[in-house]
CSV table of C-alpha atoms in Angstrom, one decimal:
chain,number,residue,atom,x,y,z
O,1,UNK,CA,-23.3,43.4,4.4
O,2,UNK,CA,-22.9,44.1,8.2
O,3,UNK,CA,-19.6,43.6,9.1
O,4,UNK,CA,-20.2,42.5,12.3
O,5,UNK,CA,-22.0,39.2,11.9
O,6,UNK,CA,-19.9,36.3,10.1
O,7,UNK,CA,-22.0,33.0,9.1
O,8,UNK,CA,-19.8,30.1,10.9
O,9,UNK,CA,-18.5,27.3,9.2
O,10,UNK,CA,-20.9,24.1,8.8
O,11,UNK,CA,-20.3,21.4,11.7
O,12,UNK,CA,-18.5,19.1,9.2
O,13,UNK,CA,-16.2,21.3,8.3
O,14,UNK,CA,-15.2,22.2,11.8
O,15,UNK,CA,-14.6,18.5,12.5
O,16,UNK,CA,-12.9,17.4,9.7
O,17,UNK,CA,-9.7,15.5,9.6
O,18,UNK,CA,-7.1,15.0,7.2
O,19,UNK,CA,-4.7,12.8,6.1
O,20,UNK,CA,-1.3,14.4,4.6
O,21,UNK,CA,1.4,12.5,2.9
O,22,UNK,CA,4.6,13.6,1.0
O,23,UNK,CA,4.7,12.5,-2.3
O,24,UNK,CA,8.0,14.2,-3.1
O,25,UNK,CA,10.3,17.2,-1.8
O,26,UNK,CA,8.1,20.0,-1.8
O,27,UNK,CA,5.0,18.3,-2.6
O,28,UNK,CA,2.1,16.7,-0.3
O,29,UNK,CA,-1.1,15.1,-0.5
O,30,UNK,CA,-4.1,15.5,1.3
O,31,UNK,CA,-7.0,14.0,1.5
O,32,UNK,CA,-10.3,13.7,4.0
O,33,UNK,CA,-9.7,11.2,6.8
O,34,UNK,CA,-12.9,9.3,7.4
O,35,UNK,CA,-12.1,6.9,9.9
O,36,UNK,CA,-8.5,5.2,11.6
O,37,UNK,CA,-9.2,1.8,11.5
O,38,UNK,CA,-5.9,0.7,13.3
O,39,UNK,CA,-2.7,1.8,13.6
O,40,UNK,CA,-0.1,-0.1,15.3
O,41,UNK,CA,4.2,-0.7,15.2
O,42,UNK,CA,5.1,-4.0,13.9
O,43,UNK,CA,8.8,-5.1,14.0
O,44,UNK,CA,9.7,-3.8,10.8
O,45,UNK,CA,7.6,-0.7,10.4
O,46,UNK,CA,4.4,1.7,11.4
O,47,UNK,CA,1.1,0.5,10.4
O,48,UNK,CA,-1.9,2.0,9.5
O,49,UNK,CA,-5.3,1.5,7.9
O,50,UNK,CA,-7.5,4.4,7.6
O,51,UNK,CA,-10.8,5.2,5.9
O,52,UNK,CA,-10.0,8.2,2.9
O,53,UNK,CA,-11.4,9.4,0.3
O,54,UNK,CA,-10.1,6.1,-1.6
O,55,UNK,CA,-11.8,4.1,0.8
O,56,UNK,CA,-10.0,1.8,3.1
O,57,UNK,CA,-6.6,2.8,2.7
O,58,UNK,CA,-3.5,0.8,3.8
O,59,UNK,CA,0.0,3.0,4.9
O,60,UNK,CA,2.8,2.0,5.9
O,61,UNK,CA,5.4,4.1,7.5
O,62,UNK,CA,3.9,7.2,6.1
O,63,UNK,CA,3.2,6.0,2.8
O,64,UNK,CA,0.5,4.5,0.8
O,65,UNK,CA,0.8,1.5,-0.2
O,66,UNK,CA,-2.6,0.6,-2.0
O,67,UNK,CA,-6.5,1.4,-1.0
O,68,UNK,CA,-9.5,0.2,-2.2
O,69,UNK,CA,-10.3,2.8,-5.1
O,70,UNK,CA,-7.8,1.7,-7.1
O,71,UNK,CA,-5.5,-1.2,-5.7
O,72,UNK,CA,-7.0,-3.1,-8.8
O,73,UNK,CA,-5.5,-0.8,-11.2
O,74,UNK,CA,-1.4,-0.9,-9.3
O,75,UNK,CA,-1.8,-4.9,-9.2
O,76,UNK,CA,-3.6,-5.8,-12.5
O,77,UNK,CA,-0.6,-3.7,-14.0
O,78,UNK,CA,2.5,-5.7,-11.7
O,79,UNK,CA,1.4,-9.2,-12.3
O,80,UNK,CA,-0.8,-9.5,-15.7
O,81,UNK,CA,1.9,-8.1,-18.3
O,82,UNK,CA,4.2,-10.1,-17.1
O,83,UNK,CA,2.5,-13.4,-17.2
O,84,UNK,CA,1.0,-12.5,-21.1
O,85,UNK,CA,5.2,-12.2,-22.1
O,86,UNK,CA,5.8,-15.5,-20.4
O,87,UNK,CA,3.1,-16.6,-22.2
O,88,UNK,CA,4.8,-15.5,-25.2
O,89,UNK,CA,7.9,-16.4,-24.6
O,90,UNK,CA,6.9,-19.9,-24.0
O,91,UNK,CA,5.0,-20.3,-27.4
O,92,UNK,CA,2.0,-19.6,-25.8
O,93,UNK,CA,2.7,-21.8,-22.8
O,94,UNK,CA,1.1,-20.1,-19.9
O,95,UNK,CA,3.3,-19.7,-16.8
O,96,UNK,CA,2.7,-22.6,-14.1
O,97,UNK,CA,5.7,-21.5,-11.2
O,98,UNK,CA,5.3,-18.1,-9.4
O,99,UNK,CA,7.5,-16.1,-7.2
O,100,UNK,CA,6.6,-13.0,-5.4
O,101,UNK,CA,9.2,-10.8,-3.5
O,102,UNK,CA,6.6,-9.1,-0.7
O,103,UNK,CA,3.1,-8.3,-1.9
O,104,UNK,CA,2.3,-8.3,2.0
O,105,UNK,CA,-1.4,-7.2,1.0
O,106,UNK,CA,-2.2,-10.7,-0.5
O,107,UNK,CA,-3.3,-8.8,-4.0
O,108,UNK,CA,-0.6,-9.5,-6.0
O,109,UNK,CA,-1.0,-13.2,-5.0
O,110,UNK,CA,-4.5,-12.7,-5.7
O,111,UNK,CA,-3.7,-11.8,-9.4
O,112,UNK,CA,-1.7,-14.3,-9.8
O,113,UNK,CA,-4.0,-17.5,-8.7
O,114,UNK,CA,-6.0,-15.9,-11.3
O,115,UNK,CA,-4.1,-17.6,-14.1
O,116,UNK,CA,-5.6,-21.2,-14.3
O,117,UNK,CA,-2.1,-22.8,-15.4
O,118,UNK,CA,-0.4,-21.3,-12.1
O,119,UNK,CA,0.7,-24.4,-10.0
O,120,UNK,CA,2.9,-23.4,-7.4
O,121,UNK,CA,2.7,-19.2,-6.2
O,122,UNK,CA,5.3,-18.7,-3.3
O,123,UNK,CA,5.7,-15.1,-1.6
O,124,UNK,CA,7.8,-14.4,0.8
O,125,UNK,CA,7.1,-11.3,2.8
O,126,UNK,CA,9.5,-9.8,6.0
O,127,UNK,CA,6.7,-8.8,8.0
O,128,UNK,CA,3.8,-11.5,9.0
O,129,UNK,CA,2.2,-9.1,11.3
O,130,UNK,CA,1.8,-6.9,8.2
O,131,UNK,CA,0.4,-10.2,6.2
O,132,UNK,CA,-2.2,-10.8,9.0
O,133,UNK,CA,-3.5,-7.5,9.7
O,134,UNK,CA,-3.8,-7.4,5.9
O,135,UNK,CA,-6.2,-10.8,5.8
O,136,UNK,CA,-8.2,-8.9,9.0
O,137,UNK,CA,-9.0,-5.5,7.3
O,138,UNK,CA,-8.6,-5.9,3.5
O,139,UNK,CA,-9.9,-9.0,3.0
O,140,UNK,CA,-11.0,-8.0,-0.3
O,141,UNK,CA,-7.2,-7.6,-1.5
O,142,UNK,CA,-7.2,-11.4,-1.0
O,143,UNK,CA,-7.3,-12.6,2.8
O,144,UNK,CA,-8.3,-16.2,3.0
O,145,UNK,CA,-9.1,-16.9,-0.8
O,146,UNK,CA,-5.6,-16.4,-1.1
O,147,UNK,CA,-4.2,-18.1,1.7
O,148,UNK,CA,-6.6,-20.6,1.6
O,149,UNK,CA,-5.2,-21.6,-2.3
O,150,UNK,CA,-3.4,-25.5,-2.1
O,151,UNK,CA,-1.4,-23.5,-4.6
O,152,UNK,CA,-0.4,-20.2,-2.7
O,153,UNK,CA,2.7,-21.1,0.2
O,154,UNK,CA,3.4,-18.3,2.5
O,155,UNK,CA,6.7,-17.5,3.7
O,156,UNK,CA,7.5,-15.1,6.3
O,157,UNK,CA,11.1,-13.9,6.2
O,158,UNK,CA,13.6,-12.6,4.1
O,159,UNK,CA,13.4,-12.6,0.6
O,160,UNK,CA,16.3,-11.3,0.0
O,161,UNK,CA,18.2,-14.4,2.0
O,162,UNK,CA,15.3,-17.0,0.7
O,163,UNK,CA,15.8,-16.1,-3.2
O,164,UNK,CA,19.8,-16.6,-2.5
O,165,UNK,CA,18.9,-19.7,-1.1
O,166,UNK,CA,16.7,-21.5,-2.6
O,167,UNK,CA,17.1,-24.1,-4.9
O,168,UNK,CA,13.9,-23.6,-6.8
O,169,UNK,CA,13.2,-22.2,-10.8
O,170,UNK,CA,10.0,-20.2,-11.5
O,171,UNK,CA,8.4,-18.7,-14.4
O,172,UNK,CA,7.7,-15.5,-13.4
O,173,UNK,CA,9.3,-13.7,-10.4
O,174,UNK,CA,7.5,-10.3,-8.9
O,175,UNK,CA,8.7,-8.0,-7.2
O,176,UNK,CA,6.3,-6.1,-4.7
O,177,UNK,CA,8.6,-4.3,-2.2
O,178,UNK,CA,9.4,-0.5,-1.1
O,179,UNK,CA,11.2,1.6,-3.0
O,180,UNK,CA,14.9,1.3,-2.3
O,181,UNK,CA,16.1,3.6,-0.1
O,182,UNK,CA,19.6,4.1,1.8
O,183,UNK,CA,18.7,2.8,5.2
O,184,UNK,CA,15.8,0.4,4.0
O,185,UNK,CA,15.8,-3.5,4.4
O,186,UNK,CA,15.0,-3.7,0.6
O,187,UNK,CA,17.8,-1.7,-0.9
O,188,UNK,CA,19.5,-5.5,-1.7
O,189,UNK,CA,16.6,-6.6,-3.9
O,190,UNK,CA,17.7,-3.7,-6.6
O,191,UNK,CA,20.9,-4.2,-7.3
O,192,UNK,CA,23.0,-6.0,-9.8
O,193,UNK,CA,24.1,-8.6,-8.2
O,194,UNK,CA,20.6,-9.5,-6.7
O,195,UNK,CA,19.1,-9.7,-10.1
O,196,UNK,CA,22.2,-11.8,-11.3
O,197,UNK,CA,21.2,-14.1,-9.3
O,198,UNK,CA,17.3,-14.0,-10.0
O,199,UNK,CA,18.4,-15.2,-13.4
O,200,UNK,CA,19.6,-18.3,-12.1
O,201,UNK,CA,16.1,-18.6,-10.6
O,202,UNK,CA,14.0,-17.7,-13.9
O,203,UNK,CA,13.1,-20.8,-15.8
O,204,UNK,CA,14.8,-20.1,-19.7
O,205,UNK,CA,14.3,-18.4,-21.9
O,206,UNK,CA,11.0,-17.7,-21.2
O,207,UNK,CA,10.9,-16.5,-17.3
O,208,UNK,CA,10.6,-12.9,-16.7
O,209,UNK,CA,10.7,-10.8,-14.0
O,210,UNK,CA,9.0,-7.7,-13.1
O,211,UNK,CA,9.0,-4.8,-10.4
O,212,UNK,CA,7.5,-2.0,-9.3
O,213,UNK,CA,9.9,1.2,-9.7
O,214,UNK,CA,8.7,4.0,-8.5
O,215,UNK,CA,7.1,7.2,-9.1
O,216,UNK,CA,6.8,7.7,-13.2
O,217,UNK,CA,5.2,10.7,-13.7
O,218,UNK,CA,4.2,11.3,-17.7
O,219,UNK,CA,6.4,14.8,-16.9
O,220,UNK,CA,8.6,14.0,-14.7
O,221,UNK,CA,9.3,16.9,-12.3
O,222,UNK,CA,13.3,17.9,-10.8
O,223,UNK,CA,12.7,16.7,-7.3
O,224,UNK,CA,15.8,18.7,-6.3
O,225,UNK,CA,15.6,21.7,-3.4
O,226,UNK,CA,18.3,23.1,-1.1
O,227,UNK,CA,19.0,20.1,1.5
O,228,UNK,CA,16.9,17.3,-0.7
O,229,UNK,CA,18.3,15.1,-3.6
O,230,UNK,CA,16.3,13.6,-5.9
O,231,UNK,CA,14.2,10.4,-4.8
O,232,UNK,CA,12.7,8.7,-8.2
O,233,UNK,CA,14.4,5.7,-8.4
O,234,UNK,CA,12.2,4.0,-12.2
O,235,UNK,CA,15.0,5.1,-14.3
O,236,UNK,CA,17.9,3.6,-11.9
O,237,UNK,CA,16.2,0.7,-11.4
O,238,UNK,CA,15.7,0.2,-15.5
O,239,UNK,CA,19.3,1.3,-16.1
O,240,UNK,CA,20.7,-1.7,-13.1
O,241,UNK,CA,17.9,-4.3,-15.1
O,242,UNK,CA,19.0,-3.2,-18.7
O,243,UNK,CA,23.2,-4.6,-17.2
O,244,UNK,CA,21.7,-8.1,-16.6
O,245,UNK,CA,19.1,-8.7,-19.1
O,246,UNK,CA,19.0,-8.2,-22.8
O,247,UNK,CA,16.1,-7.2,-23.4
O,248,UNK,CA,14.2,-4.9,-20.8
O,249,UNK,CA,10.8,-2.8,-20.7
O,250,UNK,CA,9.6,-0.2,-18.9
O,251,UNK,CA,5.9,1.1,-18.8
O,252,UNK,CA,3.1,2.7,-16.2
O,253,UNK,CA,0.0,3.0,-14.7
O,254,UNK,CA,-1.9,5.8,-13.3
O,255,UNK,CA,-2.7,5.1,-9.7
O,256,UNK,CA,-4.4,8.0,-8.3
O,257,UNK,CA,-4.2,7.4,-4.6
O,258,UNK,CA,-0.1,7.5,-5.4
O,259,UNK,CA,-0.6,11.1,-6.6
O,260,UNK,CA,0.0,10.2,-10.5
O,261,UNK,CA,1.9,7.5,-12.7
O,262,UNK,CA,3.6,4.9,-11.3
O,263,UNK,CA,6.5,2.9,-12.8
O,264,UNK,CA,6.9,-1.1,-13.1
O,265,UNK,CA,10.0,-2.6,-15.7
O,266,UNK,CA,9.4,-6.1,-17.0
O,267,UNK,CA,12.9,-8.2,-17.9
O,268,UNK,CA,13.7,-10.9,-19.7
O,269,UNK,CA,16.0,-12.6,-21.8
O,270,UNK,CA,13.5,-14.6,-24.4
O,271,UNK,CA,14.7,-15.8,-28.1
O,272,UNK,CA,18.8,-15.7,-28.4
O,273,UNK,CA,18.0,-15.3,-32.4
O,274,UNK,CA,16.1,-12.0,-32.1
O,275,UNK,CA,17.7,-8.6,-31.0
O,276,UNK,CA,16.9,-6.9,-27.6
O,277,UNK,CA,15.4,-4.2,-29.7
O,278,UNK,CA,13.3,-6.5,-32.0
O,279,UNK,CA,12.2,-8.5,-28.7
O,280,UNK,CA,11.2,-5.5,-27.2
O,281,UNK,CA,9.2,-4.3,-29.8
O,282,UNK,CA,7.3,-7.3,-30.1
O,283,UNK,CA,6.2,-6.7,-26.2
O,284,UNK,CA,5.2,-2.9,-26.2
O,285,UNK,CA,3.3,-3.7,-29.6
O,286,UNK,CA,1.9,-7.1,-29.0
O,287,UNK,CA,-1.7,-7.4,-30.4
O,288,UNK,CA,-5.1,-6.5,-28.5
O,289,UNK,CA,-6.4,-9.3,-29.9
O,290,UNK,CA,-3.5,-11.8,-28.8
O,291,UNK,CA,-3.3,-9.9,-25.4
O,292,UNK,CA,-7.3,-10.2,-25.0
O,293,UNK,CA,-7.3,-13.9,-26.3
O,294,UNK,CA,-4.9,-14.9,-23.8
O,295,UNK,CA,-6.9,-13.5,-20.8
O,296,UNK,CA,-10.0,-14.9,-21.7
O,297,UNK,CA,-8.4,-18.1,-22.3
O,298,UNK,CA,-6.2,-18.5,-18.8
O,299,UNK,CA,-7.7,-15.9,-16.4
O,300,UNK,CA,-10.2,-16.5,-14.4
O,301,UNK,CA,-12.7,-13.8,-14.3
O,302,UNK,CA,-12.7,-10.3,-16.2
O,303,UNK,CA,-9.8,-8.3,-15.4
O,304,UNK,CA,-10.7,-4.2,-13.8
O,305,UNK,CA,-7.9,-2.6,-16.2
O,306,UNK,CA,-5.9,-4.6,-18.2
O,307,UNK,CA,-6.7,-5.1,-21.5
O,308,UNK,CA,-5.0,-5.2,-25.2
O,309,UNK,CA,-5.8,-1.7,-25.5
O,310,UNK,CA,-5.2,-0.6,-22.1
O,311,UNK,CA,-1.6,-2.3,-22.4
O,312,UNK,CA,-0.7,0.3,-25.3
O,313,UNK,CA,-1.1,2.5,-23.4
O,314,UNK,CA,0.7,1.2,-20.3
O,315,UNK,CA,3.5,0.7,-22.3
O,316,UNK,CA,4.0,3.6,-24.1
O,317,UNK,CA,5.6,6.4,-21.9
O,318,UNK,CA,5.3,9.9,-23.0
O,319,UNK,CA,8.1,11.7,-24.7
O,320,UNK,CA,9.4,13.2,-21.6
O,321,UNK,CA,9.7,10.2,-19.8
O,322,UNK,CA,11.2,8.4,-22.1
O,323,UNK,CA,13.9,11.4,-22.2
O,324,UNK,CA,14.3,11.3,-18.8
O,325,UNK,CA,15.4,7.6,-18.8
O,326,UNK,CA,17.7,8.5,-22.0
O,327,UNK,CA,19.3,11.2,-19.8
């Protein structure tokens, strides 16, 4: 070979970009960026929607927050679970009264005006700018289906301040907000005396209430380095559940476009005459066929992911997981 004469790259890869995101101290992940299809400030936080290699992509503040590869997968696994144990709970009573902490993108809302029963969804979400740029460029998350729903009311503020408020009871009650973090707005909707009060709000003793929690990895890796402390919060946010509920259940879902598994924890209180162990017991290992029967005969449409079998496996977490939330 002469080693004068170098073949030079191909066009594309000289004008590639990339989009980069930290998933966890010492750990990013990047993938091609197609397109920027906005990116703006709104009052609460930065704003993006780019074009990736999971297709249209929504980030906020740095972080992904769902895109269109897979959004199906992180929202099937939020709302359905928790509507089947309500269903359940109630003696096979489907859930009619929905609330939703967040779920800016309109998809959780979307899942949920999928149940037939559903009467009444309310979400409240801080940040309406968020909301509307959300109906403008991901209209397939929900957009004006959703907000279009007699059933579906809108609220654009606190949810923290409305859920103390309000004087209403619901069935279910979702939460879809950011992680907790020190300086974040949504650090109150994880602790104890928050979910104290969601109690109050849960129709009994068959409400339940479910949130996302976090990275969940099946081997969950020591996100400790000199300077950096440890960020997972799924096993915190279990632990803070498992001092207000009796009986409490914590499971996953691979979302790729998150970098791996990611964790959600149903509560609820349920049956006074059974055990939280027994009632748990009965949600991990509920039936395909009940699961499957109860889709088919209250959801509209054929769910993407969620399934009798696919909820075995959603709901049992590997060994070291489970250790990890032990520790």
């Amino acid at each position: 070979m002469n080693s004068g004469s170098r073949t030079p790259p191909p066009a594309q890869a000289m004008s590639e970009f990339w989009f980069v995101e930290d998933v966890a101290p010492g750990l990013k992940i990047q993938t091609i960026l197609h397109d920027m299809l906005l990116r703006t400030d709104s009052q609460f936080q930065k704003i993006e929607v780019l074009d990736t290699y999971f297709g249209k992509t929504l980030i906020t503040d740095g972080k992904s927050q769902s895109s269109a590869f897979d959004e199906f997968a992180y929202h099937e696994s939020l709302v359905h679970p928790a509507m089947v144990f309500a269903t359940k709970n109630a003696g096979g009573q489907p859930p009619k009264t929905v609330l939703i902490g967040g779920g800016g993108e309109l998809a959780t809302a979307r899942e949920v005006l999928r149940w037939k029963s559903v009467e009444r969804c309310v979400m409240v979400d801080l940040d309406g700018e968020l909301v509307e740029i959300c109906r403008k460029y991901l209209p397939e998350w929900g957009g004006e289906k959703v907000c279009s729903d007699e059933r579906f009311e809108l609220v654009i503020g606190d949810a923290y301040k409305w859920i103390m408020e309000t004087e209403e009871t619901f069935d279910v009650v979702i939460m879809d907000i950011s992680d907790p973090i020190e300086i974040g707005p949504g650090i109150m909707l994880y602790v104890k005396e928050f979910y104290e009060h969601v109690v109050t709000r849960m129709n009994q003793p068959h409400g339940v209430f479910v949130t996302q929690a976090g990275v969940a990895d099946a081997i969950p890796a020591a996100h400790f380095a000199e300077g950096e402390k440890d960020t997972a919060c799924y096993g915190p946010i279990r632990n803070t559940l498992k001092c207000v509920f009796d009986t409490v259940v914590p499971y996953t879902s691979n979302i790729p476009s998150f970098g791996g598994d990611w964790g959600f924890v149903c509560a609820f209180n349920g049956d006074s005459s059974k055990s939280s162990k027994e009632k748990e017991d009965a949600a991990t290992g509920m039936a395909g066929d009940e699961i499957d029967a109860t889709l088919a005969e209250y959801v509209e449409g054929e769910t993407r992911l969620y399934d009798g079998i696919t909820h075995k496996c959603l709901f049992h977490l590997t060994k070291p997981l489970r250790k990890s939330l032990e520790a």
